[in-house]
mmCIF file of C-alpha atoms in Angstrom:
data_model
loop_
_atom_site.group_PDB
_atom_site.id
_atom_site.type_symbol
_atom_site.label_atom_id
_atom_site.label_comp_id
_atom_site.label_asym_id
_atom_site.label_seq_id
_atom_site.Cartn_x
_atom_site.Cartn_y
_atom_site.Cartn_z
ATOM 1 C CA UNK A 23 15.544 -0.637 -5.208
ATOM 2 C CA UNK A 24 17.276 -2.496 -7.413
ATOM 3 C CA UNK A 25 17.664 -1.859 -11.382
ATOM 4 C CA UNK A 26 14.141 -3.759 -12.542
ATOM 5 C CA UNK A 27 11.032 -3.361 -9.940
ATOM 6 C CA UNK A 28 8.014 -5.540 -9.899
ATOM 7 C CA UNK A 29 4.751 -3.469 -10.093
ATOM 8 C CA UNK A 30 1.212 -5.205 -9.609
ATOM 9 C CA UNK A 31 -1.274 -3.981 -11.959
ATOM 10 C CA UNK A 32 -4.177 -2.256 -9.848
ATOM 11 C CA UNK A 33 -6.451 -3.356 -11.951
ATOM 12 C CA UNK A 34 -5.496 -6.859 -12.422
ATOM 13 C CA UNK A 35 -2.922 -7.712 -10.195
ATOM 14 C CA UNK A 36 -0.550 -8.846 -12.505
ATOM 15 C CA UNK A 37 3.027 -8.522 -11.968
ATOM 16 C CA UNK A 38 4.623 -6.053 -14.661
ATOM 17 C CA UNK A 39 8.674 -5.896 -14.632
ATOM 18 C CA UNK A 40 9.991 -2.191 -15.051
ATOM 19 C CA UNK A 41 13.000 -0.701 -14.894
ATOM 20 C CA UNK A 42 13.163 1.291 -11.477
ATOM 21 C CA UNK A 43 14.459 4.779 -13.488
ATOM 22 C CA UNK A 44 11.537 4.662 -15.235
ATOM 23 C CA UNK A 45 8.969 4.495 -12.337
ATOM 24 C CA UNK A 46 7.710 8.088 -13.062
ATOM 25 C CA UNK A 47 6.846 7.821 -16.749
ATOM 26 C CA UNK A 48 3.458 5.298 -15.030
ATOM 27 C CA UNK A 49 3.661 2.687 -17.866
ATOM 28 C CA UNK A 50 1.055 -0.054 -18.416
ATOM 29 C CA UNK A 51 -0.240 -3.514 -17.137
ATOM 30 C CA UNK A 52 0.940 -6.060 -19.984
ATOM 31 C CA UNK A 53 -1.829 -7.866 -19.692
ATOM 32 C CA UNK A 54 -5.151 -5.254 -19.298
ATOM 33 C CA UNK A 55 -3.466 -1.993 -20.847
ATOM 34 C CA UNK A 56 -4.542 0.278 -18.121
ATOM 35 C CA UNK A 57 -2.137 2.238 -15.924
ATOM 36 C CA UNK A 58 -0.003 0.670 -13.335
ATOM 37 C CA UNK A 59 -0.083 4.175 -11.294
ATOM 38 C CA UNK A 60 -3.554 6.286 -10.700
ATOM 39 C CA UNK A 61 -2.933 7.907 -7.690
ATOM 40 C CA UNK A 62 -5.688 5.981 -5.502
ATOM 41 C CA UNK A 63 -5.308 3.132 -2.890
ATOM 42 C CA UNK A 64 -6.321 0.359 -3.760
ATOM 43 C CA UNK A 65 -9.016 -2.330 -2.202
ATOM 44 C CA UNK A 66 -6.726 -4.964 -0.567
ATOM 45 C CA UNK A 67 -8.510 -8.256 -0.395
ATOM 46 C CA UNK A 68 -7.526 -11.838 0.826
ATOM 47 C CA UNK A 69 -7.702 -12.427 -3.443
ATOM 48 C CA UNK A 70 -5.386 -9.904 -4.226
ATOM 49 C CA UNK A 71 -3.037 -9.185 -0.874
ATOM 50 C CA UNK A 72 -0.324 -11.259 -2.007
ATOM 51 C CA UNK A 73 0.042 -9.646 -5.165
ATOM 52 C CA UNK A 74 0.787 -6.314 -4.040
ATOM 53 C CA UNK A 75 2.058 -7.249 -0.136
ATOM 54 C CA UNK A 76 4.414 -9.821 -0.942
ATOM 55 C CA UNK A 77 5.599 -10.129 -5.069
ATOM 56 C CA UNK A 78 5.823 -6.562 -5.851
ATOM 57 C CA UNK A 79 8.962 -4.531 -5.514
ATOM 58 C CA UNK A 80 7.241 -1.710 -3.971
ATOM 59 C CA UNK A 81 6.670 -0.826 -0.642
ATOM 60 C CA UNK A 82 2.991 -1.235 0.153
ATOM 61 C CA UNK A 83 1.416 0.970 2.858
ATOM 62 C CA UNK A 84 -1.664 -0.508 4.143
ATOM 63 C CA UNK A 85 -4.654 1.102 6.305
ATOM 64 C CA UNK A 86 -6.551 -1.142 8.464
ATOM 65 C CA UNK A 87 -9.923 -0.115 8.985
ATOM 66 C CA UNK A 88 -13.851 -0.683 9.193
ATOM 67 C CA UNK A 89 -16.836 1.814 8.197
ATOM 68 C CA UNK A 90 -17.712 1.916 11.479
ATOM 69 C CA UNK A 91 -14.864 3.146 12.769
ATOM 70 C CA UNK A 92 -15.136 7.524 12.902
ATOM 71 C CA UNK A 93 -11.210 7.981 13.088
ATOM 72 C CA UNK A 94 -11.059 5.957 10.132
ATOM 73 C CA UNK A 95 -13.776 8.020 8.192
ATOM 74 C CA UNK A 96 -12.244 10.833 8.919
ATOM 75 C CA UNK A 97 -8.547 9.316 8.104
ATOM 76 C CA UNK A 98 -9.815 8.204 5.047
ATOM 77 C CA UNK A 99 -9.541 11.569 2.527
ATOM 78 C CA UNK A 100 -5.803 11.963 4.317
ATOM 79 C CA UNK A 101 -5.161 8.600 3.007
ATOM 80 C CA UNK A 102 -6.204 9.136 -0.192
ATOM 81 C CA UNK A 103 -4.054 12.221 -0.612
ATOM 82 C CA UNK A 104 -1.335 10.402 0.563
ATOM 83 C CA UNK A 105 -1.805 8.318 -2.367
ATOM 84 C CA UNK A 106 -1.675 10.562 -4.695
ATOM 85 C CA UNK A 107 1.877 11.984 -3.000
ATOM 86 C CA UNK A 108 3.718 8.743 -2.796
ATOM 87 C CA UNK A 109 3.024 6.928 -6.047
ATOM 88 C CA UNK A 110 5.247 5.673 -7.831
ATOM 89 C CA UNK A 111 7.429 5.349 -4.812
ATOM 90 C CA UNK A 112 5.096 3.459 -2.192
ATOM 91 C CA UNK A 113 1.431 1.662 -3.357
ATOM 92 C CA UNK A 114 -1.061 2.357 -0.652
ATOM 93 C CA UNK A 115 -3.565 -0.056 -0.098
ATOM 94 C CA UNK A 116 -7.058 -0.513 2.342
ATOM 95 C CA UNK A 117 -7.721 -3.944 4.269
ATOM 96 C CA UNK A 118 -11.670 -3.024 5.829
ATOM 97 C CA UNK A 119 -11.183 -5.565 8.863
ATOM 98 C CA UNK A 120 -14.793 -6.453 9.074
ATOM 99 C CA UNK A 121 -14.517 -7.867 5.255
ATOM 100 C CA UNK A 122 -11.158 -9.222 6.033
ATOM 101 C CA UNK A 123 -10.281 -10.452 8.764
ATOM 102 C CA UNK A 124 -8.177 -12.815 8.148
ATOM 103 C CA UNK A 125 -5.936 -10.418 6.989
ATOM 104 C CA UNK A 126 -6.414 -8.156 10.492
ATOM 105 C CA UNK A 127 -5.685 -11.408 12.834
ATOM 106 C CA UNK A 128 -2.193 -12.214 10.446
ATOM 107 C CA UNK A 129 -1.326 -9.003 11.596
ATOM 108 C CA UNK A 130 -2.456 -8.953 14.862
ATOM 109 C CA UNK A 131 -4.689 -5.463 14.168
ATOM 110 C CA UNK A 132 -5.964 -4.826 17.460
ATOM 111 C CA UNK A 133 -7.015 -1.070 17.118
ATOM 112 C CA UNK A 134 -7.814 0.715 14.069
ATOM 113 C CA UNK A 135 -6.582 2.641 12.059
ATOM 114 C CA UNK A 136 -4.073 0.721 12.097
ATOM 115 C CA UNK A 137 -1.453 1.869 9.500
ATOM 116 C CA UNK A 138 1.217 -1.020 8.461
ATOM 117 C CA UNK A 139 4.423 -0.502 6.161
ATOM 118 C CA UNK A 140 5.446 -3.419 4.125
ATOM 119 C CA UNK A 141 8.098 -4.165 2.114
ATOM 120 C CA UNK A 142 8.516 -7.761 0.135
ATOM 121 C CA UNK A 143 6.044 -9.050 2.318
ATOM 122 C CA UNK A 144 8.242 -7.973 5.820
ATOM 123 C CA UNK A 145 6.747 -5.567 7.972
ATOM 124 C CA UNK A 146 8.852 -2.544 8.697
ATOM 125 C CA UNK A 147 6.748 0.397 10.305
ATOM 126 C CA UNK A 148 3.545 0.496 12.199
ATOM 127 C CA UNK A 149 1.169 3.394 13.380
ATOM 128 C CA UNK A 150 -2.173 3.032 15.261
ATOM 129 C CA UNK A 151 -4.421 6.031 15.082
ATOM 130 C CA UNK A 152 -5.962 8.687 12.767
ATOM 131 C CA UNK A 153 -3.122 11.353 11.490
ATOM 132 C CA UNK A 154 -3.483 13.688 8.335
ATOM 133 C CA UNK A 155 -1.665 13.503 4.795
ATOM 134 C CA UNK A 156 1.073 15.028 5.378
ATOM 135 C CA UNK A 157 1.846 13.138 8.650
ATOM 136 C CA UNK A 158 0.989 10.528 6.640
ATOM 137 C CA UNK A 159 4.050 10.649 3.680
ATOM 138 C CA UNK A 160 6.641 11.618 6.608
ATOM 139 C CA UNK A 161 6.386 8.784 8.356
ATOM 140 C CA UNK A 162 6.193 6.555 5.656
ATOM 141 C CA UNK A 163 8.979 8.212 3.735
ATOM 142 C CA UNK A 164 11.468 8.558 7.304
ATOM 143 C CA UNK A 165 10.587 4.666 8.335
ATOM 144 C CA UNK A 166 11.280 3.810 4.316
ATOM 145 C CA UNK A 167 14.617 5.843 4.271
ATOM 146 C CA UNK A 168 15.129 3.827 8.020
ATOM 147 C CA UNK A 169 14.466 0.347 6.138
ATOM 148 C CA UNK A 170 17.188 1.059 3.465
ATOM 149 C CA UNK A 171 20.495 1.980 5.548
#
């Protein structure tokens, strides 16, 4: 990362400009005052995808998936841990493919869960398939570490 990082707001989706040694001290949206880390994924829409896909700084993970779907019910609390683990480093984010899918047929989801890695709007990693927390941060951490040599 470079010295300054681009962080969407959560909450509003505005870009915030940090410096990257400061990514663990959370800070604040500029423009709504709330927190720019909380530990959750976020709801990734066709509204706000852009936002946190393609003009933030930080790597966005992002879990295809539909309520239907039982591996990605029972994916779903190992997601949300992962969340918690890899903020500040990596946002996570949910697309539900039955609400969005638009965002499913850009990228070509044809099983879910689908998990995608993105980074400035490129794609670097993908997994298909249900895996726990843990499973979860390795990958995502070993196909980040991948991306940067």
């Amino acid at each position: 990362m470079s010295d300054t990082v681009l962080i969407a707001c959560p909450h509003c989706h505005t870009l915030n400009r940090m410096p990257a040694t400061r990514l663990d001290d959370a800070g604040q949206c500029g423009k709504c005052k709330q927190a720019l880390f909380n530990g959750q994924a976020l709801h990734l829409t066709g509204t706000n995808f852009a936002s946190h896909a393609e003009r933030s700084s930080l790597p966005l993970l992002v879990d295809f998936w539909a309520a239907w779907c039982g591996p990605c019910r029972s994916m779903a609390p190992a997601f949300a841990s992962a969340a918690a683990k890899l903020e500040p480093r990596v946002r996570l984010g949910k697309v539900n493919t039955e609400e969005e899918p638009g965002l499913a047929a850009r990228f070509g989801i044809r099983s879910i869960p689908t998990l995608v890695l993105l980074h400035e709007g490129q794609e670097i990693a993908r997994h298909s398939g249900a895996i726990g927390s843990e499973d979860i941060c390795h990958w995502t951490l070993a196909n980040l570490g991948r991306h940067a040599s």
